[in-house]
Coordinates of C-alpha atoms and ligand atoms in Angstrom, one line a residue:
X49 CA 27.4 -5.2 3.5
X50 CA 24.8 -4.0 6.1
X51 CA 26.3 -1.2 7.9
X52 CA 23.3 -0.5 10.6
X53 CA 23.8 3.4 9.4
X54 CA 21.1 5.8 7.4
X55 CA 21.6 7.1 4.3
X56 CA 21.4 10.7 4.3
X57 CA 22.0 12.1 1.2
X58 CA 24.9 10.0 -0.7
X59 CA 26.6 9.6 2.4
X60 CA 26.1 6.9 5.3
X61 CA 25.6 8.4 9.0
X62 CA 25.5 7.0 12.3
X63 CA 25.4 10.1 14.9
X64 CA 23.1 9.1 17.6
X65 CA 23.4 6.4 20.1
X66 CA 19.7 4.8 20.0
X67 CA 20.1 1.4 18.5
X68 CA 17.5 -1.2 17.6
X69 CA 17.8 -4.5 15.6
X70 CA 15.4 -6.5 13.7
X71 CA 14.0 -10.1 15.0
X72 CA 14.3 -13.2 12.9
X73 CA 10.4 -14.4 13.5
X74 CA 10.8 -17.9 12.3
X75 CA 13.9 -18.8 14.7
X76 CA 12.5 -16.3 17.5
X77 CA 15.8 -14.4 17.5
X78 CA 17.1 -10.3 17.5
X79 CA 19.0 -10.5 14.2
X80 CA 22.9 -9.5 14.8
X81 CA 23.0 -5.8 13.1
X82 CA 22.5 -2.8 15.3
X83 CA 20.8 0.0 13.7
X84 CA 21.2 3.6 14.3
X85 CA 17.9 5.7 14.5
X86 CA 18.4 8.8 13.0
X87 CA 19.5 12.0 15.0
X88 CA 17.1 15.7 14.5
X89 CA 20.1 16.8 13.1
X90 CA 20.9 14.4 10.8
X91 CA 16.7 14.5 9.6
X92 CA 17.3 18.2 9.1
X93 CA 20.0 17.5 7.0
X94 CA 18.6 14.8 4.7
X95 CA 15.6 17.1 4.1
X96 CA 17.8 20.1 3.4
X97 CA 19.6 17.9 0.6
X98 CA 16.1 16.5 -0.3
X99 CA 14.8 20.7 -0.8
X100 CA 17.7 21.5 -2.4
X101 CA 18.2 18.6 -4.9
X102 CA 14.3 19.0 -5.4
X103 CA 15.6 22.4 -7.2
X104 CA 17.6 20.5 -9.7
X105 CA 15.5 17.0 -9.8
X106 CA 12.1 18.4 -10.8
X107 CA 13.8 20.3 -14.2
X108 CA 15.5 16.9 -14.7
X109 CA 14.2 15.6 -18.1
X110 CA 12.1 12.6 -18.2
X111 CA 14.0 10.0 -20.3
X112 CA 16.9 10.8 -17.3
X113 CA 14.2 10.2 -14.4
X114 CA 14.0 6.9 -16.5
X115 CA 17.3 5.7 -17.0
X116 CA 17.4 6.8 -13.1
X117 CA 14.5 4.6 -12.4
X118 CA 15.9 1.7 -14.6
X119 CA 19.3 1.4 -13.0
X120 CA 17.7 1.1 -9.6
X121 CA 15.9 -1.9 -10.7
X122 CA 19.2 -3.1 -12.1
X123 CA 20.8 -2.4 -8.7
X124 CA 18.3 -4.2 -6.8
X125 CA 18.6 -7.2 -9.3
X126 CA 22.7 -7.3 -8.6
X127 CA 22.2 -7.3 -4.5
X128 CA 21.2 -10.7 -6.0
X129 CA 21.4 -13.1 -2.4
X130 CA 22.3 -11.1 -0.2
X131 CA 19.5 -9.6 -0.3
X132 CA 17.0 -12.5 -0.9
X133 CA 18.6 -13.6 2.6
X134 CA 18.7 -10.1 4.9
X135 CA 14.5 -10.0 3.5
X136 CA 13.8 -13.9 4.8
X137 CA 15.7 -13.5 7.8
X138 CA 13.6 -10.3 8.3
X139 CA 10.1 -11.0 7.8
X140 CA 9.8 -14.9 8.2
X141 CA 8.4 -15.0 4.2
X142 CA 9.8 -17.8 2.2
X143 CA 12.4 -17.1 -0.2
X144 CA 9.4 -18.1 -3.2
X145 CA 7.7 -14.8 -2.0
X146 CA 10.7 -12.8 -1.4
X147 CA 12.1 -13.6 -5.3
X148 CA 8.2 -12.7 -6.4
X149 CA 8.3 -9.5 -4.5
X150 CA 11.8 -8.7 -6.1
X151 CA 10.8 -8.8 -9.3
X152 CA 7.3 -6.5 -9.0
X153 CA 9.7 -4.1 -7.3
X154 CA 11.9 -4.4 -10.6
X155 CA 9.1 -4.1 -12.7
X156 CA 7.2 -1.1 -11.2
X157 CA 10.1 0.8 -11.4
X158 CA 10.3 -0.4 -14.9
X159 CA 6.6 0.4 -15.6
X160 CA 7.5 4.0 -14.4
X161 CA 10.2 4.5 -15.9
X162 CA 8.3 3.6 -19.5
X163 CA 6.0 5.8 -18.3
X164 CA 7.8 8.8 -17.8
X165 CA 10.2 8.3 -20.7
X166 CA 7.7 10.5 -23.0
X167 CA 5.6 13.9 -21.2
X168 CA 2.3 11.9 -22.1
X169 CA 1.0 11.3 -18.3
X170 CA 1.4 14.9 -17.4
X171 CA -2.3 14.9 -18.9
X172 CA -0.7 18.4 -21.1
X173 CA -4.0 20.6 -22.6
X174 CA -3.6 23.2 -24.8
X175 CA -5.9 26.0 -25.8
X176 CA -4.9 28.0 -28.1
X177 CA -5.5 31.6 -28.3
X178 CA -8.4 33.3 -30.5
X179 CA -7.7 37.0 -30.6
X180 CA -10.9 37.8 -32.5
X181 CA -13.1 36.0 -30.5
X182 CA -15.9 38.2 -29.5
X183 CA -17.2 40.1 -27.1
X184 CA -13.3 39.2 -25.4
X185 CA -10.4 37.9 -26.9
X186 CA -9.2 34.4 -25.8
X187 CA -6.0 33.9 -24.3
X188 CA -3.3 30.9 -24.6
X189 CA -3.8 28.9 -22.3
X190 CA -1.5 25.6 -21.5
X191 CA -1.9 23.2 -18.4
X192 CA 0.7 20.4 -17.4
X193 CA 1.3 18.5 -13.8
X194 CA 4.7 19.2 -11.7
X195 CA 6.1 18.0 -8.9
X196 CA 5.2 18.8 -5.4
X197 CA 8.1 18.2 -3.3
X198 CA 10.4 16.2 -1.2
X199 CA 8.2 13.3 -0.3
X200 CA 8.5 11.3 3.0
X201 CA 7.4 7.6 2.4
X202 CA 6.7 5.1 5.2
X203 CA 8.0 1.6 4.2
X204 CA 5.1 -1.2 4.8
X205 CA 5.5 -4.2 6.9
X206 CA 4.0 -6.5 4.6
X207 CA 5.9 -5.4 2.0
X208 CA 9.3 -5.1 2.8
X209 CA 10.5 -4.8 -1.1
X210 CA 7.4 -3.5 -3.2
X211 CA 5.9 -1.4 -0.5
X212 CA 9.0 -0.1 1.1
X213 CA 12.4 1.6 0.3
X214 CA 12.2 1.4 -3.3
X215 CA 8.3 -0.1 -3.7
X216 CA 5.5 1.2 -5.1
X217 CA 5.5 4.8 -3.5
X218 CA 8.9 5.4 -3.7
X219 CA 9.1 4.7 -7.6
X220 CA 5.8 7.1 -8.5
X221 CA 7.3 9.9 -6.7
X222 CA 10.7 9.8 -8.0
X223 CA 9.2 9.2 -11.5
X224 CA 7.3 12.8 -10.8
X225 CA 10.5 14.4 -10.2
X226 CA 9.9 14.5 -6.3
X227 CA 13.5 13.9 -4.0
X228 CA 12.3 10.9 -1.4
X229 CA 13.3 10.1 2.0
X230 CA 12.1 6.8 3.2
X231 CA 11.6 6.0 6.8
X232 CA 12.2 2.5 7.2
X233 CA 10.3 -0.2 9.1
X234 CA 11.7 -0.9 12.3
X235 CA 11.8 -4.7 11.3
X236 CA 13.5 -4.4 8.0
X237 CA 16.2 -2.3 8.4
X238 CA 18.4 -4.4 7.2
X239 CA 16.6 -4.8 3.4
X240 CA 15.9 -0.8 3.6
X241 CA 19.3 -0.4 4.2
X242 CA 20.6 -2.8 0.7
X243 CA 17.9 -1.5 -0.7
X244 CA 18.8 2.0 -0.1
X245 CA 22.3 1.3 -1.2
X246 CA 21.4 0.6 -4.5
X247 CA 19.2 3.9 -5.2
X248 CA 22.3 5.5 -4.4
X249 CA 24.5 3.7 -6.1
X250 CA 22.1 4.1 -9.5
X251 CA 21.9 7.8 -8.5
X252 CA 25.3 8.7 -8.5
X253 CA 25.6 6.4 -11.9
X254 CA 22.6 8.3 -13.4
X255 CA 23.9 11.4 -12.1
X256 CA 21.0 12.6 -9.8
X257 CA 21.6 15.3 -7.1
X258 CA 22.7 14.8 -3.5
X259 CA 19.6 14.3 -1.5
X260 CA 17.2 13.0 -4.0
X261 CA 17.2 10.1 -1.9
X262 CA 17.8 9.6 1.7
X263 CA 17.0 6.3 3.9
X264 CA 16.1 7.2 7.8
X265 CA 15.6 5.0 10.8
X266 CA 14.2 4.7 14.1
X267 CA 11.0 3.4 15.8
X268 CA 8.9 4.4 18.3
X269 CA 6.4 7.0 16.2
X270 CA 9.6 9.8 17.1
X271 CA 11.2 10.1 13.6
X272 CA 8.1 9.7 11.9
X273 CA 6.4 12.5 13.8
X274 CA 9.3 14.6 13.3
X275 CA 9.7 14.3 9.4
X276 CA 5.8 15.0 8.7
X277 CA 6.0 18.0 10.3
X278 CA 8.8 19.3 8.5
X279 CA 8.0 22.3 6.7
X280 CA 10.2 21.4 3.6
X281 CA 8.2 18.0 3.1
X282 CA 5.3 18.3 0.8
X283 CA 3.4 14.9 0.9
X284 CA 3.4 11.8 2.9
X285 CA 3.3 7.7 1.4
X286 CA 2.2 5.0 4.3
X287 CA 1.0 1.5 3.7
X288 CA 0.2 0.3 7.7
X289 CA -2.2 0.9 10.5
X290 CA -5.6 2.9 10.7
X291 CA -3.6 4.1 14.0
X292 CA -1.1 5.1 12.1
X293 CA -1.9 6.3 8.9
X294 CA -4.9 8.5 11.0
X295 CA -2.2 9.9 13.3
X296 CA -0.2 11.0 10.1
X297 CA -3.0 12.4 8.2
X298 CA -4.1 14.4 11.0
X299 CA -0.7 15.2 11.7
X300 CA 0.0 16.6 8.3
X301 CA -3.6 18.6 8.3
X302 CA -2.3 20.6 11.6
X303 CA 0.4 21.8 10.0
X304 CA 0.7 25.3 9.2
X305 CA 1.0 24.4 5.6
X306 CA -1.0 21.5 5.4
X307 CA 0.5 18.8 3.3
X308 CA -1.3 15.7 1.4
X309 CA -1.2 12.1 3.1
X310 CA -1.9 9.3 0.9
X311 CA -1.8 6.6 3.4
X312 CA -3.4 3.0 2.4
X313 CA -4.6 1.6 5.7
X314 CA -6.8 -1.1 6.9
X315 CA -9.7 -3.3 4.9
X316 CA -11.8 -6.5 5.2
X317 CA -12.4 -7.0 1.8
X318 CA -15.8 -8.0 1.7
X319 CA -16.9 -11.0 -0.9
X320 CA -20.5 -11.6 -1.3
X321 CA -21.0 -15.4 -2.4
X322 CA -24.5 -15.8 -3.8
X323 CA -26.6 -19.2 -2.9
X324 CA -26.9 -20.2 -6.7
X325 CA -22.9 -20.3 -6.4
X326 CA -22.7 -22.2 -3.5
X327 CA -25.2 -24.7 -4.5
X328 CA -23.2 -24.8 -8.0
X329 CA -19.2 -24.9 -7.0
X330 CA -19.3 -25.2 -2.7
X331 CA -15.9 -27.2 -2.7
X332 CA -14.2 -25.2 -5.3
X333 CA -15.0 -21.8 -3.7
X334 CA -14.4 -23.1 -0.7
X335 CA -10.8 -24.4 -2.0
X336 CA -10.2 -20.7 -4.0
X337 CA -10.7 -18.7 -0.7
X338 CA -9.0 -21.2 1.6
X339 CA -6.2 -20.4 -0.3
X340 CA -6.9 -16.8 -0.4
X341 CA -7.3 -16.3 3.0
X342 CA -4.0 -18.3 4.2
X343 CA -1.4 -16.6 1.6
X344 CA 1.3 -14.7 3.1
X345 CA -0.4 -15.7 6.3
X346 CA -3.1 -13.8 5.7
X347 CA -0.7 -10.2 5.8
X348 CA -2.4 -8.9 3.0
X349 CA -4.2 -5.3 2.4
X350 CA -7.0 -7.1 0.0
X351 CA -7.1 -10.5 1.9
X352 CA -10.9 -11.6 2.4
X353 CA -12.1 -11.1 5.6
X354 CA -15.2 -11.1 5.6
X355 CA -17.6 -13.3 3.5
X356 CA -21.3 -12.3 3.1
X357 CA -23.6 -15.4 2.1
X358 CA -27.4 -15.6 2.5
X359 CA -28.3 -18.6 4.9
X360 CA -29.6 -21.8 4.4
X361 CA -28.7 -25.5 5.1
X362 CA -26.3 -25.6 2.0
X363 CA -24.6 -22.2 3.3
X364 CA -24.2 -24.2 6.6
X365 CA -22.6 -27.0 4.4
X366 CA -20.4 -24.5 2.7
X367 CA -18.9 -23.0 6.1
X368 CA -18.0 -26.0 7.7
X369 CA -15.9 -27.1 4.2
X370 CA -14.3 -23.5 4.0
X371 CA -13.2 -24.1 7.9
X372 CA -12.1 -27.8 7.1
X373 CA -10.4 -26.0 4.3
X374 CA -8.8 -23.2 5.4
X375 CA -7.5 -24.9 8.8
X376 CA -5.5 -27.5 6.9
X377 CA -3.3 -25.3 5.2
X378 CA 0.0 -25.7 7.4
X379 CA 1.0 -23.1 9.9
X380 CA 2.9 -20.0 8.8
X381 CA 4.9 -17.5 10.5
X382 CA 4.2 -13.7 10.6
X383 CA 5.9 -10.9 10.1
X384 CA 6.9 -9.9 13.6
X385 CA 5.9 -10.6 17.2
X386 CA 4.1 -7.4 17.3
X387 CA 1.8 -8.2 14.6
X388 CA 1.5 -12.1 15.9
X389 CA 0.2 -10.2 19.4
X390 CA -2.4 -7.9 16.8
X391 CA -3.0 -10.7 15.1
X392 CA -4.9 -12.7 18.1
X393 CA -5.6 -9.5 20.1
X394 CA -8.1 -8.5 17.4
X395 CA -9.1 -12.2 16.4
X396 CA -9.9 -12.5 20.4
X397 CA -12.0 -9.5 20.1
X398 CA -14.5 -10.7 16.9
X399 CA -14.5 -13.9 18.0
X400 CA -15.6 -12.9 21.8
X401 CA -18.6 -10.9 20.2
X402 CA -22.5 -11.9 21.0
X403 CA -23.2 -14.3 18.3
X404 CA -19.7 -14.9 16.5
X405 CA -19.1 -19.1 16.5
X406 CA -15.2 -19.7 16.1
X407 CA -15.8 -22.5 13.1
X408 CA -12.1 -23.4 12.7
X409 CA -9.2 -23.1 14.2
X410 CA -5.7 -24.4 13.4
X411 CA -4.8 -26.3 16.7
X412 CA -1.6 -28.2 18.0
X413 CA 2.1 -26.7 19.0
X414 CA 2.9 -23.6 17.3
X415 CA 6.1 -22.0 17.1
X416 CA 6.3 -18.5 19.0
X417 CA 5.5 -16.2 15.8
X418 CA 3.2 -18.6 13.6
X419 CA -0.5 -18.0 13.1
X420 CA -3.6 -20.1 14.5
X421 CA -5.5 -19.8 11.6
X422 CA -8.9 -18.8 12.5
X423 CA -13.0 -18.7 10.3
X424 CA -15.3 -17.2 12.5
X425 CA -19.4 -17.1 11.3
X426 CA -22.3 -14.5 12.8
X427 CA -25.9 -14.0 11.9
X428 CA -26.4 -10.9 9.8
X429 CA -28.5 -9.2 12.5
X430 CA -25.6 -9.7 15.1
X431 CA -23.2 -8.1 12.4
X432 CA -25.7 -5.2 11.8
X433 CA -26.1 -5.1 15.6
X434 CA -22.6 -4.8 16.5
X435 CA -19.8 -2.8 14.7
X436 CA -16.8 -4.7 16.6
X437 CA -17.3 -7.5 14.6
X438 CA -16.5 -5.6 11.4
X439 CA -13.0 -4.7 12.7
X440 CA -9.8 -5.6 11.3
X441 CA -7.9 -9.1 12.2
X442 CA -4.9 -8.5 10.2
X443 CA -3.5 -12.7 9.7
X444 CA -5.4 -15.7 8.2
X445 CA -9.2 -15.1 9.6
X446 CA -12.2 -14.5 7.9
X447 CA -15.7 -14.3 9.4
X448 CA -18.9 -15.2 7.6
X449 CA -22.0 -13.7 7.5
X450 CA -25.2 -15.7 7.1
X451 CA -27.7 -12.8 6.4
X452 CA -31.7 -13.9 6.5
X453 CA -32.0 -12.6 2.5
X454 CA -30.8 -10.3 0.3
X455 CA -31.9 -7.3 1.5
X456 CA -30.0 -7.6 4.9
X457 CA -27.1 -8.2 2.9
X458 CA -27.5 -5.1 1.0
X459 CA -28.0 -3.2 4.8
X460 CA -24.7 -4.8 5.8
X461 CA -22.6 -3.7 2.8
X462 CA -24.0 -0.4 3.1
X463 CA -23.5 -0.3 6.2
X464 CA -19.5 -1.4 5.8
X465 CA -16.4 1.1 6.4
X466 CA -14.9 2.0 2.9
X467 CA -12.9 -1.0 1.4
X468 CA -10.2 -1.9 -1.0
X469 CA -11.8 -4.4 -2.7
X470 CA -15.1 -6.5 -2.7
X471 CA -15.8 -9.3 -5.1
X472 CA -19.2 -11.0 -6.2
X473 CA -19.0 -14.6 -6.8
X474 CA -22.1 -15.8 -9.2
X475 CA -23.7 -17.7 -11.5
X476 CA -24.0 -16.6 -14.8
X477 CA -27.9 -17.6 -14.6
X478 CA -28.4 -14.4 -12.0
X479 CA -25.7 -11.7 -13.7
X480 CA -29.0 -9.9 -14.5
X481 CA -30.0 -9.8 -11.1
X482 CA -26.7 -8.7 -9.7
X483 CA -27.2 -4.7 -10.5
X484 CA -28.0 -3.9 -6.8
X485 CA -25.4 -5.2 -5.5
X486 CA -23.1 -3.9 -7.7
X487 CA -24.2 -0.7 -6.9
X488 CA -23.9 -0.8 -3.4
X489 CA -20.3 -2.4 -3.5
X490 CA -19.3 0.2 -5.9
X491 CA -20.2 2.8 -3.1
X492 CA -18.0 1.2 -0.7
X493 CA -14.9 0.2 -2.4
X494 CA -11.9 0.9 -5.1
X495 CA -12.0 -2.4 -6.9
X496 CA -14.6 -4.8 -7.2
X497 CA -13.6 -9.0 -8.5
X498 CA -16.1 -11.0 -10.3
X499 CA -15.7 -14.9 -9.6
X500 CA -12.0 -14.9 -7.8
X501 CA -9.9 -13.8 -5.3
X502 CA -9.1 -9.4 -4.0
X503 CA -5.4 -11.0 -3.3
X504 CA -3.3 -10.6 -6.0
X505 CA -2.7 -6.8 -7.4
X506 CA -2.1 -6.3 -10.6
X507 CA 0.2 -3.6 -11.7
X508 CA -1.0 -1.8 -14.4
X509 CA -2.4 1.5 -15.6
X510 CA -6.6 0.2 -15.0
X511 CA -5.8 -0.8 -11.2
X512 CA -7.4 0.9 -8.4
X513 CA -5.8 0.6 -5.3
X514 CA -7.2 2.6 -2.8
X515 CA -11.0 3.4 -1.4
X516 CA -13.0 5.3 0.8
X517 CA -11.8 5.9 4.5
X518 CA -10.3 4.0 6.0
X519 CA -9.1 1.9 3.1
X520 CA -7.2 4.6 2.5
X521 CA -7.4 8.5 2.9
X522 CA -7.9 9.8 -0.1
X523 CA -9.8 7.5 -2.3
X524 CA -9.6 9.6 -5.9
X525 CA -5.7 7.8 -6.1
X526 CA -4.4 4.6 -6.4
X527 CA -1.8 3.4 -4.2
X528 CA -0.4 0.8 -7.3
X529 CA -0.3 1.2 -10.6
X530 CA 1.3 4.0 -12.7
X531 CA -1.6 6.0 -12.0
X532 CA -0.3 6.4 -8.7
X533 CA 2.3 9.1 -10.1
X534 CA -0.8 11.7 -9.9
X535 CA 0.0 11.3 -6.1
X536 CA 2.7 13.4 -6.4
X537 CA 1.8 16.4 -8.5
X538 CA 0.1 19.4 -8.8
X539 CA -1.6 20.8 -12.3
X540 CA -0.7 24.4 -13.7
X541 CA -1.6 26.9 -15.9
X542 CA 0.6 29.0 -17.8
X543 CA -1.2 31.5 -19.5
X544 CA -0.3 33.6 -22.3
X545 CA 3.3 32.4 -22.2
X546 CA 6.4 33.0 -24.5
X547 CA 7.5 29.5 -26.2
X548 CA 10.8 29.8 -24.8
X549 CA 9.3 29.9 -21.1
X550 CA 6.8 27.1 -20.9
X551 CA 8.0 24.3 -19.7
X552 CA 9.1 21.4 -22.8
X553 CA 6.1 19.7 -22.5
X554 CA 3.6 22.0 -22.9
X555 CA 6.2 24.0 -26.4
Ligands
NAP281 P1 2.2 0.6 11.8 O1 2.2 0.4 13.3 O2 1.1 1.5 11.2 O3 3.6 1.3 11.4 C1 4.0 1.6 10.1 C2 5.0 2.8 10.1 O4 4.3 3.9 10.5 C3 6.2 2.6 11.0 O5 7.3 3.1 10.4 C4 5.8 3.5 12.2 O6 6.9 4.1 12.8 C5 5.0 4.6 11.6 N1 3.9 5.1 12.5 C6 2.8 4.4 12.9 N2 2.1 5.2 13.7 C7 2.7 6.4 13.8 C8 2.5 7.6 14.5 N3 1.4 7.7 15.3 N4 3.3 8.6 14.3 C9 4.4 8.5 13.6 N5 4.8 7.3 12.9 C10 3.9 6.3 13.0 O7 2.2 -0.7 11.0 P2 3.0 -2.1 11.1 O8 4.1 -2.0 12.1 O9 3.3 -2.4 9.8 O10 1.9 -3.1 11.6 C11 0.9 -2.9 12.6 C12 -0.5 -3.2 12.2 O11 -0.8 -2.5 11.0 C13 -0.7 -4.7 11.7 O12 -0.9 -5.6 12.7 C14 -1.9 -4.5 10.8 O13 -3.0 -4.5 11.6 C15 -1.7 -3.2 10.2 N6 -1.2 -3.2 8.8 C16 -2.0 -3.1 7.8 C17 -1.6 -3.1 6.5 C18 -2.5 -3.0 5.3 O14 -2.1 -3.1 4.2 N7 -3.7 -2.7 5.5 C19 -0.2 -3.3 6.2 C20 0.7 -3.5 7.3 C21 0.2 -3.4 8.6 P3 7.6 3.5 14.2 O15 8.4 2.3 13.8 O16 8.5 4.7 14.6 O17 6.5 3.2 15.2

């Protein structure tokens, strides 16, 4: 049952008066529950529980962090319904996509809790002492990774299972042995709050501390603000704006201790499409990335928006068909009226820019929150010229670029913000040609795709999910993927130690 409280600590809590609800996008409607934002007082105390259970949570042995991990996942799986319905009636997704994100949620907290079951990912080095060495003797010398903290983790819009309560972020820290309070998206409140029932539920099963886990609401930047500045929080998770994840990370810099923000922000995925390809496969890449630039309405971090061809008559060709394409995939709804309002805001501004021709856009009677679906093209010069047209449209857009060869294209990509992703699609004939390029995407981005589609994110120890600003802010981590635990630890030495002091992975 959905109470409209936070969680803070094991216990629920409802001490303020400032209420919101969420909005049922598809029917247009505030959803029923009333949900209390979260008091100063009762912040202060979930961090208090999240400091001290830190004490007890980082000494925690592994294989428990894992059974604590795996009965989460088994938690989740036994909201069964309910919760399938409270995410639909959320987010406007489909109940296919809201089953899919169930079960990545499941398995990353799996796939952590494998991972931590053994002491293998602290990345522990040993050097042993060499007392004769000359002219100095050598010391022992042992390194291993620990925990930083209580971490606060800001749950993602797009994401309201895998990148929010108990999503990607949550699961790495907790696997590191770091308490988490989550500060919920205004719009899913509901989900954070089943969600959220069942990490406490597998935390009092598993025996974890009060305050490893707390679940906070409230909107309106206020709670947020309030929790990063905290003195007892040590680092920050956001999936979201630029806006936003900027004003956290600077935020968290002018702190007197500064803390570590690994926020995962905005990208247009750039996806260079050579001629030979288009001349080779026009209908079936046109098909591919009609596809990929319409799923979950286009509310993707990696969806392709922005498509960098050189131009001819058969590019011309290839445009129109992607349009065609792209525009006859049926009307979907968005997340919420907010990002509906982004959504044509920012596709008014590219579109209004000298040169940009609107190519396609999905026409007719829409309901209040679905998208127009909307392919944009621009000369390469008038892309170079004119950074606007590089921005964000978060939604199903794309805009082409027609550049006048190859070496304008290579200006434009270096010219490009740091990305996520970029992919190359080619002909094997010209793979020998392709090291340029390569090179200058691998300057700009965390993940390059050869012949498909940047949507669709693997989870798995190889994946980089993160790249230079503003894809995200520190582009050395990925944001999926165990390797994302390394988010949320520190390395140190112990030199010189007695066996019975070092910690039991580095004995
Ligand atoms: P958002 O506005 O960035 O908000 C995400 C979370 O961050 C919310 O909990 C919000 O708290 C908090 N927040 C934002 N700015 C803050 C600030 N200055 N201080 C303190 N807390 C702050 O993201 P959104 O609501 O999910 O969507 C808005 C836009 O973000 C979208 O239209 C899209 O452009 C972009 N977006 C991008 C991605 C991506 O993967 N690249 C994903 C989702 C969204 P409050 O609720 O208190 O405001």
């Amino acid at each position: 049952m959905i109470t409209g409280k936070n969680y803070i600590g094991n216990k629920l809590s409802a001490e303020g008066n400032i209420t919101h609800r969420t909005i049922n996008p598809k029917l247009n409607i505030e959803n029923s529950t009333p949900f209390f934002e979260a008091t100063g007082k009762e912040l202060d105390k979930a961090v208090a529980l999240a400091w001290d259970a830190f004490k007890v949570y980082r000494k925690i042995p592994g294989v428990r962090r894992a059974a604590f991990l795996n009965a989460i996942a088994d938690e989740i799986l036994a909201l069964d319904q309910g919760l399938i319905n409270v995410y639909t009636s959320e987010s406007g997704l489909p109940e296919g996509r809201a089953i899919g994100e169930r079960a990545r949620t499941v398995f990353q907290l799996r796939s952590f809790a494998n991972l931590v079951s053994n002491e293998d990912w602290r990345e522990n080095t040993i050097d042993e002492a060499i007392p004769d060495r000359q002219p100095l003797p050598k010391e022992d010398l042992r390194r291993t990774l620990i925990p930083l903290g209580p971490v606060v983790v800001f749950a993602a819009s797009n994401f309201p299972l895998a990148y929010s309560t108990a999503g990607g972020d949550t699961a790495s820290a907790l696997a590191a042995g770091c308490p988490v309070i989550v500060k919920a998206h205004a719009m899913h409140s509901g989900t954070a709050e089943l969600v959220a029932s069942a990490i406490i539920k597998a935390a009092e099963k598993t025996g974890m501390p009060n305050g490893v886990f707390s679940n906070i609401m409230g909107r309106g930047r206020t709670v947020g603000t309030a929790l990063v500045k905290h003195p007892k929080i040590k680092a920050v998770g956001f999936t979201g704006s630029i806006s936003g994840g900027r004003a956290l990370f600077d935020l968290a810099s002018q702190r007197e201790e500064p803390i570590p923000v690994f926020a995962e922000m905005g990208s247009i995925n750039p996806v260079v499409v050579t001629s030979k390809a288009i001349n080779k496969r026009l209908a079936e890449i046109a098909n591919n990335y009609a596809a990929s630039i319409t799923l979950g309405t286009g509310q993707f971090c990696t969806n392709p928006g922005l498509i960098l061809t050189i131009e001819s008559e058969k590019t011309q060709e290839f445009i129109k068909v992607l349009a065609e394409k792209t525009i006859a995939i049926e009307a979907q709804c968005m997340l919420h009226p907010n990002i509906k309002k982004g959504f044509i805001e920012n596709g008014n501004s590219v579109t209004s820019q000298p040169g940009v021709e609107v190519v396609g856009q999905l026409k007719g009677d829409l309901e209040p929150n679905y998208a127009a679906t909307l392919v944009a093209t621009v000369s390469g010069a008038n892309f170079l010229a004119n950074p606007r047209t590089s921005q964000e449209v978060f939604g199903p857009f794309s805009l082409v670029v027609r550049c006048k060869n190859e070496a304008e294209l290579l200006e434009v990509i270096d010219g490009l913000e740091g990305q996520l992703t970029a992919t190359i699609i080619a002909e094997e004939e010209e793979y020998g040609d392709l090291h340029d390029l390569v090179d200058a995407l691998e300057n700009r981005v965390g993940r390059i795709i050869f012949n498909g589609v940047p949507t669709g994110v693997e989870v798995c120890p190889s994946m980089q999910h993160g790249g230079p600003y503003p894809a995200s802010t520190d582009s050395r981590f990925t944001a999926v993927g165990t390797n994302a635990i390394k988010r949320w630890v520190r390395p140190v030495s112990y030199q010189s130690f007695p066996k019975e002091l070092l910690p039991l992975a580095l004995q």
